[in-house]
Amino acid sequence: MTADFIQLLVGGILLGGIYGLAAFGLSITFGVLNVLNLAHGEFLMLGSLMSYGLFIGLGINPFMAAILVIPVFMLLGVGFYLLLLKPIMDKPPHQLLVASILVTLGASLFIEDVTAFFWERPVTGISYSLPPMELAGVVISSTRLLILLFIFALACGMQIYLKKTYVGKSIRAIVQGREGAKIVGIPISRVSALAFSIGMALAASAGAFYVTLFTVTPTMGIPLTIKYLCVVVLGGLGSIVGSIFGGLILGVAETLTAYYCGAEWSPTIAFILLILILIIKPEGLFGAKK
Amino acid sequence: MNRRGKKLFYLVVLLLCLLLAALPWIGFSYAVVWIFLLAVYFTLALSYDIVGGYMGYMNLGHSTFFGLGAYTTAILLNQGFNLFAALLGALLLTAVFAAVVSYPLFRLRGAYFALATFGLISLIEVLTTNLRDLTGGSGGISTPPGNHMIPSYYLVLAVAGGTMVLSQIVARSKFGLALFSIREDEEVAAAFGVPTTLYKCLALIISSAPASLVGGIYVWNMTYISPNSVFGLEIALSPIIMAMLGGTGIMIGPLVGAVFITVVQEFLWTKVPYFHLAMYGTVLVLLGLFMPGGLVRTRFIKPFIQWLGLGETVDYFKNADAERIP
């Protein structure tokens, strides 16, 4: 019983780490661009696909793949930003909101449909595993543990990048106040492009791990984006610690729900958590009160 | 405002109404089905516009109300209620549902609100799939069979007409003005004494009513629905795309959008079996990039709309330049 529970907890934490990583990408793009990227989940899906392709075609393991997808998706992110988001960035707030939802939702549908068209068979996850570990009677898959460590390292790296480097500081400055950042001479457009590509790369990197655990389907993008929204709201906007914690809470909650109430109920828990946090603490667990 | 334009416009509207009323009796049965679906989508687009256009909150989950209305009607019809009792039940349930979800959802703004409402659809879809005893699960639900095409055609037209009247009443009332002010700047509106929370909730309830009625009529006509058919992406997104394409915040907008999209679907999309969703996506991207104001606010159509005397709310983004920080 306890062993079961701990197993579930470990599974949930791992799932949560993946959610947290991708959700932080969403949160950083929203903070910098003021645009909620509804196509975020699609990039996780594409990241999963690419890492799957690398594994099947070249035998590259998911950890290498998670690093390899980063430059590719950063380029893709810059392209996406320049082509679709930069033209609308100068619009006044209400128009920007409508335009950004239309553009990102449209892009997401487009990616989904085109991927579904070229999809040959369902990708059933990578069968990549290392010998399992036994710890006080609990069997823990060492692959999962490594993934968790990897995600943790990536999150720490991100945190240091944002706090210590010049570009990281300018990203945070834009999050705090766009106009102020403009006044002190931060090149908004270039930094925005960078932040967007970082967000994209984090999603894709999370996708590389996602495929080792779950089945990937072309239609999973939008439901995933909704889960990230839940994570972001849960953790508080723009905070990396909040995103990771929000992700962990959601991951554990989903795993526990799937075990105790049946797998068909696990998609509802994200929304229930979202509603609860909105009623109890609308600014999120780690968010600053406005 | 142009008197002659107005007269001509009313004449055309009258003729159109007569034509629509006569349609089933002059033997265009295909046109009847087509207009039925057009009216369903148009009503959804127009009722979406009350929250999405007038109030400026993009409610991507508008089809939740449609699906709830459809399911409630189907269940009540199976219990032996007559159509009007079932529709009334659906209306009430959806209104209560809208009131309940409005409290947490309206704590979100902008894109977050849009995404959360979008999530609401999948929540309700999962619920309908899981509550097998009540809704028949993923297998769907059937209502008592029968050919209700012509009565449901008239009913749906009546609801569409009623929604147009409702939308116009809302737009011209003090309540509507309050909604416009929420769209332009919610803090300022609240500071001037607009009870924003109450009005947002009311607007959601008002916009949910036509959607649930149309859902009920839809299931009465189709006699079968499944979670996928009423909570799917197609029915969730088409009304919003129609409203956006035509132009939000103005009654003529969803009409233009709905007619345009259904005509395009009819003549183009039936020829191409693939990439429907991708085409929707492309339309959305192009709309967002080039004309978030919609068709009726483009340079070519706007003067015509104004000539018809429908242009009071065409200048939707008139403060756009004042808001822009140089």
PDB file of N, CA, C and O in Angstrom, chain A residues 224-264:
ATOM      1  N   LEU A 224      -2.969  19.888 -23.712  1.00  0.00           N
ATOM      2  CA  LEU A 224      -1.747  20.138 -22.937  1.00  0.00           C
ATOM      3  C   LEU A 224      -1.585  21.610 -22.624  1.00  0.00           C
ATOM      4  O   LEU A 224      -1.212  21.980 -21.515  1.00  0.00           O
ATOM      5  N   THR A 225      -1.873  22.463 -23.609  1.00  0.00           N
ATOM      6  CA  THR A 225      -1.763  23.901 -23.357  1.00  0.00           C
ATOM      7  C   THR A 225      -2.686  24.302 -22.219  1.00  0.00           C
ATOM      8  O   THR A 225      -2.341  25.142 -21.387  1.00  0.00           O
ATOM      9  N   ILE A 226      -3.869  23.694 -22.167  1.00  0.00           N
ATOM     10  CA  ILE A 226      -4.798  24.008 -21.080  1.00  0.00           C
ATOM     11  C   ILE A 226      -4.212  23.573 -19.744  1.00  0.00           C
ATOM     12  O   ILE A 226      -4.316  24.279 -18.737  1.00  0.00           O
ATOM     13  N   LYS A 227      -3.533  22.420 -19.743  1.00  0.00           N
ATOM     14  CA  LYS A 227      -2.890  21.982 -18.499  1.00  0.00           C
ATOM     15  C   LYS A 227      -1.804  22.953 -18.073  1.00  0.00           C
ATOM     16  O   LYS A 227      -1.654  23.261 -16.894  1.00  0.00           O
ATOM     17  N   TYR A 228      -1.021  23.441 -19.049  1.00  0.00           N
ATOM     18  CA  TYR A 228       0.022  24.408 -18.697  1.00  0.00           C
ATOM     19  C   TYR A 228      -0.580  25.667 -18.129  1.00  0.00           C
ATOM     20  O   TYR A 228      -0.025  26.268 -17.217  1.00  0.00           O
ATOM     21  N   LEU A 229      -1.703  26.082 -18.712  1.00  0.00           N
ATOM     22  CA  LEU A 229      -2.379  27.266 -18.178  1.00  0.00           C
ATOM     23  C   LEU A 229      -2.685  27.051 -16.714  1.00  0.00           C
ATOM     24  O   LEU A 229      -2.419  27.902 -15.864  1.00  0.00           O
ATOM     25  N   CYS A 230      -3.220  25.847 -16.415  1.00  0.00           N
ATOM     26  CA  CYS A 230      -3.551  25.513 -15.031  1.00  0.00           C
ATOM     27  C   CYS A 230      -2.304  25.589 -14.166  1.00  0.00           C
ATOM     28  O   CYS A 230      -2.315  26.169 -13.081  1.00  0.00           O
ATOM     29  N   VAL A 231      -1.194  25.030 -14.682  1.00  0.00           N
ATOM     30  CA  VAL A 231       0.057  25.045 -13.908  1.00  0.00           C
ATOM     31  C   VAL A 231       0.530  26.473 -13.679  1.00  0.00           C
ATOM     32  O   VAL A 231       0.916  26.840 -12.573  1.00  0.00           O
ATOM     33  N   VAL A 232       0.463  27.274 -14.726  1.00  0.00           N
ATOM     34  CA  VAL A 232       0.957  28.649 -14.624  1.00  0.00           C
ATOM     35  C   VAL A 232       0.123  29.441 -13.630  1.00  0.00           C
ATOM     36  O   VAL A 232       0.652  30.172 -12.787  1.00  0.00           O
ATOM     37  N   VAL A 233      -1.199  29.287 -13.709  1.00  0.00           N
ATOM     38  CA  VAL A 233      -2.063  30.013 -12.776  1.00  0.00           C
ATOM     39  C   VAL A 233      -1.851  29.493 -11.357  1.00  0.00           C
ATOM     40  O   VAL A 233      -1.813  30.254 -10.393  1.00  0.00           O
ATOM     41  N   LEU A 234      -1.675  28.182 -11.253  1.00  0.00           N
ATOM     42  CA  LEU A 234      -1.461  27.557  -9.939  1.00  0.00           C
ATOM     43  C   LEU A 234      -0.194  28.090  -9.288  1.00  0.00           C
ATOM     44  O   LEU A 234      -0.175  28.416  -8.095  1.00  0.00           O
ATOM     45  N   GLY A 235       0.876  28.185 -10.059  1.00  0.00           N
ATOM     46  CA  GLY A 235       2.158  28.569  -9.483  1.00  0.00           C
ATOM     47  C   GLY A 235       2.341  30.065  -9.363  1.00  0.00           C
ATOM     48  O   GLY A 235       3.168  30.522  -8.593  1.00  0.00           O
ATOM     49  N   GLY A 236       1.592  30.818 -10.117  1.00  0.00           N
ATOM     50  CA  GLY A 236       1.811  32.258 -10.133  1.00  0.00           C
ATOM     51  C   GLY A 236       2.590  32.627 -11.373  1.00  0.00           C
ATOM     52  O   GLY A 236       3.512  31.922 -11.769  1.00  0.00           O
ATOM     53  N   LEU A 237       2.227  33.756 -11.950  1.00  0.00           N
ATOM     54  CA  LEU A 237       2.790  34.135 -13.249  1.00  0.00           C
ATOM     55  C   LEU A 237       4.272  34.465 -13.185  1.00  0.00           C
ATOM     56  O   LEU A 237       4.726  35.135 -12.270  1.00  0.00           O
ATOM     57  N   GLY A 238       5.017  33.968 -14.152  1.00  0.00           N
ATOM     58  CA  GLY A 238       6.389  34.422 -14.337  1.00  0.00           C
ATOM     59  C   GLY A 238       7.400  33.886 -13.345  1.00  0.00           C
ATOM     60  O   GLY A 238       8.561  34.216 -13.407  1.00  0.00           O
ATOM     61  N   SER A 239       6.956  33.041 -12.398  1.00  0.00           N
ATOM     62  CA  SER A 239       7.909  32.554 -11.414  1.00  0.00           C
ATOM     63  C   SER A 239       8.307  31.127 -11.752  1.00  0.00           C
ATOM     64  O   SER A 239       7.453  30.262 -11.937  1.00  0.00           O
ATOM     65  N   ILE A 240       9.622  30.896 -11.852  1.00  0.00           N
ATOM     66  CA  ILE A 240      10.082  29.566 -12.268  1.00  0.00           C
ATOM     67  C   ILE A 240       9.816  28.552 -11.161  1.00  0.00           C
ATOM     68  O   ILE A 240       9.396  27.423 -11.421  1.00  0.00           O
ATOM     69  N   VAL A 241      10.005  28.977  -9.897  1.00  0.00           N
ATOM     70  CA  VAL A 241       9.730  28.080  -8.778  1.00  0.00           C
ATOM     71  C   VAL A 241       8.238  27.728  -8.778  1.00  0.00           C
ATOM     72  O   VAL A 241       7.851  26.572  -8.600  1.00  0.00           O
ATOM     73  N   GLY A 242       7.414  28.762  -9.001  1.00  0.00           N
ATOM     74  CA  GLY A 242       5.971  28.542  -9.029  1.00  0.00           C
ATOM     75  C   GLY A 242       5.577  27.553 -10.102  1.00  0.00           C
ATOM     76  O   GLY A 242       4.781  26.646  -9.864  1.00  0.00           O
ATOM     77  N   SER A 243       6.168  27.699 -11.294  1.00  0.00           N
ATOM     78  CA  SER A 243       5.806  26.794 -12.390  1.00  0.00           C
ATOM     79  C   SER A 243       6.160  25.363 -12.047  1.00  0.00           C
ATOM     80  O   SER A 243       5.361  24.448 -12.269  1.00  0.00           O
ATOM     81  N   ILE A 244       7.385  25.178 -11.500  1.00  0.00           N
ATOM     82  CA  ILE A 244       7.805  23.815 -11.185  1.00  0.00           C
ATOM     83  C   ILE A 244       6.889  23.230 -10.111  1.00  0.00           C
ATOM     84  O   ILE A 244       6.395  22.103 -10.229  1.00  0.00           O
ATOM     85  N   PHE A 245       6.606  24.028  -9.064  1.00  0.00           N
ATOM     86  CA  PHE A 245       5.724  23.531  -8.004  1.00  0.00           C
ATOM     87  C   PHE A 245       4.323  23.258  -8.516  1.00  0.00           C
ATOM     88  O   PHE A 245       3.716  22.226  -8.194  1.00  0.00           O
ATOM     89  N   GLY A 246       3.806  24.194  -9.310  1.00  0.00           N
ATOM     90  CA  GLY A 246       2.479  23.998  -9.906  1.00  0.00           C
ATOM     91  C   GLY A 246       2.451  22.710 -10.716  1.00  0.00           C
ATOM     92  O   GLY A 246       1.518  21.913 -10.629  1.00  0.00           O
ATOM     93  N   GLY A 247       3.525  22.501 -11.491  1.00  0.00           N
ATOM     94  CA  GLY A 247       3.614  21.284 -12.280  1.00  0.00           C
ATOM     95  C   GLY A 247       3.615  20.050 -11.409  1.00  0.00           C
ATOM     96  O   GLY A 247       2.905  19.075 -11.680  1.00  0.00           O
ATOM     97  N   LEU A 248       4.388  20.100 -10.312  1.00  0.00           N
ATOM     98  CA  LEU A 248       4.457  18.942  -9.412  1.00  0.00           C
ATOM     99  C   LEU A 248       3.079  18.641  -8.822  1.00  0.00           C
ATOM    100  O   LEU A 248       2.642  17.487  -8.786  1.00  0.00           O
ATOM    101  N   ILE A 249       2.388  19.706  -8.370  1.00  0.00           N
ATOM    102  CA  ILE A 249       1.066  19.496  -7.776  1.00  0.00           C
ATOM    103  C   ILE A 249       0.130  18.848  -8.784  1.00  0.00           C
ATOM    104  O   ILE A 249      -0.538  17.854  -8.495  1.00  0.00           O
ATOM    105  N   LEU A 250       0.131  19.394 -10.008  1.00  0.00           N
ATOM    106  CA  LEU A 250      -0.767  18.842 -11.016  1.00  0.00           C
ATOM    107  C   LEU A 250      -0.391  17.406 -11.355  1.00  0.00           C
ATOM    108  O   LEU A 250      -1.259  16.530 -11.449  1.00  0.00           O
ATOM    109  N   GLY A 251       0.925  17.164 -11.507  1.00  0.00           N
ATOM    110  CA  GLY A 251       1.358  15.820 -11.863  1.00  0.00           C
ATOM    111  C   GLY A 251       0.944  14.800 -10.820  1.00  0.00           C
ATOM    112  O   GLY A 251       0.377  13.751 -11.138  1.00  0.00           O
ATOM    113  N   VAL A 252       1.191  15.113  -9.546  1.00  0.00           N
ATOM    114  CA  VAL A 252       0.840  14.184  -8.464  1.00  0.00           C
ATOM    115  C   VAL A 252      -0.681  14.011  -8.397  1.00  0.00           C
ATOM    116  O   VAL A 252      -1.195  12.888  -8.311  1.00  0.00           O
ATOM    117  N   ALA A 253      -1.409  15.141  -8.509  1.00  0.00           N
ATOM    118  CA  ALA A 253      -2.868  15.061  -8.428  1.00  0.00           C
ATOM    119  C   ALA A 253      -3.420  14.183  -9.540  1.00  0.00           C
ATOM    120  O   ALA A 253      -4.299  13.338  -9.317  1.00  0.00           O
ATOM    121  N   GLU A 254      -2.858  14.350 -10.758  1.00  0.00           N
ATOM    122  CA  GLU A 254      -3.360  13.552 -11.880  1.00  0.00           C
ATOM    123  C   GLU A 254      -3.090  12.072 -11.677  1.00  0.00           C
ATOM    124  O   GLU A 254      -3.955  11.229 -11.918  1.00  0.00           O
ATOM    125  N   THR A 255      -1.869  11.762 -11.223  1.00  0.00           N
ATOM    126  CA  THR A 255      -1.525  10.352 -11.031  1.00  0.00           C
ATOM    127  C   THR A 255      -2.402   9.726  -9.960  1.00  0.00           C
ATOM    128  O   THR A 255      -2.907   8.613 -10.129  1.00  0.00           O
ATOM    129  N   LEU A 256      -2.597  10.459  -8.864  1.00  0.00           N
ATOM    130  CA  LEU A 256      -3.413   9.909  -7.777  1.00  0.00           C
ATOM    131  C   LEU A 256      -4.859   9.722  -8.227  1.00  0.00           C
ATOM    132  O   LEU A 256      -5.491   8.702  -7.938  1.00  0.00           O
ATOM    133  N   THR A 257      -5.395  10.721  -8.954  1.00  0.00           N
ATOM    134  CA  THR A 257      -6.767  10.596  -9.445  1.00  0.00           C
ATOM    135  C   THR A 257      -6.907   9.392 -10.359  1.00  0.00           C
ATOM    136  O   THR A 257      -7.869   8.634 -10.260  1.00  0.00           O
ATOM    137  N   ALA A 258      -5.914   9.251 -11.261  1.00  0.00           N
ATOM    138  CA  ALA A 258      -5.996   8.138 -12.201  1.00  0.00           C
ATOM    139  C   ALA A 258      -5.984   6.812 -11.449  1.00  0.00           C
ATOM    140  O   ALA A 258      -6.653   5.859 -11.838  1.00  0.00           O
ATOM    141  N   TYR A 259      -5.254   6.749 -10.330  1.00  0.00           N
ATOM    142  CA  TYR A 259      -5.150   5.480  -9.603  1.00  0.00           C
ATOM    143  C   TYR A 259      -6.399   5.214  -8.775  1.00  0.00           C
ATOM    144  O   TYR A 259      -6.943   4.111  -8.777  1.00  0.00           O
ATOM    145  N   TYR A 260      -6.866   6.239  -8.065  1.00  0.00           N
ATOM    146  CA  TYR A 260      -7.955   5.995  -7.116  1.00  0.00           C
ATOM    147  C   TYR A 260      -9.351   6.153  -7.724  1.00  0.00           C
ATOM    148  O   TYR A 260     -10.292   5.536  -7.273  1.00  0.00           O
ATOM    149  N   CYS A 261      -9.510   7.000  -8.732  1.00  0.00           N
ATOM    150  CA  CYS A 261     -10.851   7.213  -9.288  1.00  0.00           C
ATOM    151  C   CYS A 261     -11.007   6.614 -10.679  1.00  0.00           C
ATOM    152  O   CYS A 261     -12.082   6.632 -11.248  1.00  0.00           O
ATOM    153  N   GLY A 262      -9.928   6.149 -11.270  1.00  0.00           N
ATOM    154  CA  GLY A 262     -10.021   5.634 -12.631  1.00  0.00           C
ATOM    155  C   GLY A 262      -9.410   6.623 -13.606  1.00  0.00           C
ATOM    156  O   GLY A 262      -9.534   7.836 -13.427  1.00  0.00           O
ATOM    157  N   ALA A 263      -8.749   6.065 -14.635  1.00  0.00           N
ATOM    158  CA  ALA A 263      -7.990   6.911 -15.558  1.00  0.00           C
ATOM    159  C   ALA A 263      -8.878   7.893 -16.304  1.00  0.00           C
ATOM    160  O   ALA A 263      -8.413   8.944 -16.722  1.00  0.00           O
ATOM    161  N   GLU A 264     -10.181   7.550 -16.444  1.00  0.00           N
ATOM    162  CA  GLU A 264     -11.018   8.439 -17.253  1.00  0.00           C
ATOM    163  C   GLU A 264     -11.294   9.769 -16.551  1.00  0.00           C
ATOM    164  O   GLU A 264     -11.739  10.717 -17.166  1.00  0.00           O
TER     165      GLU A 264
END
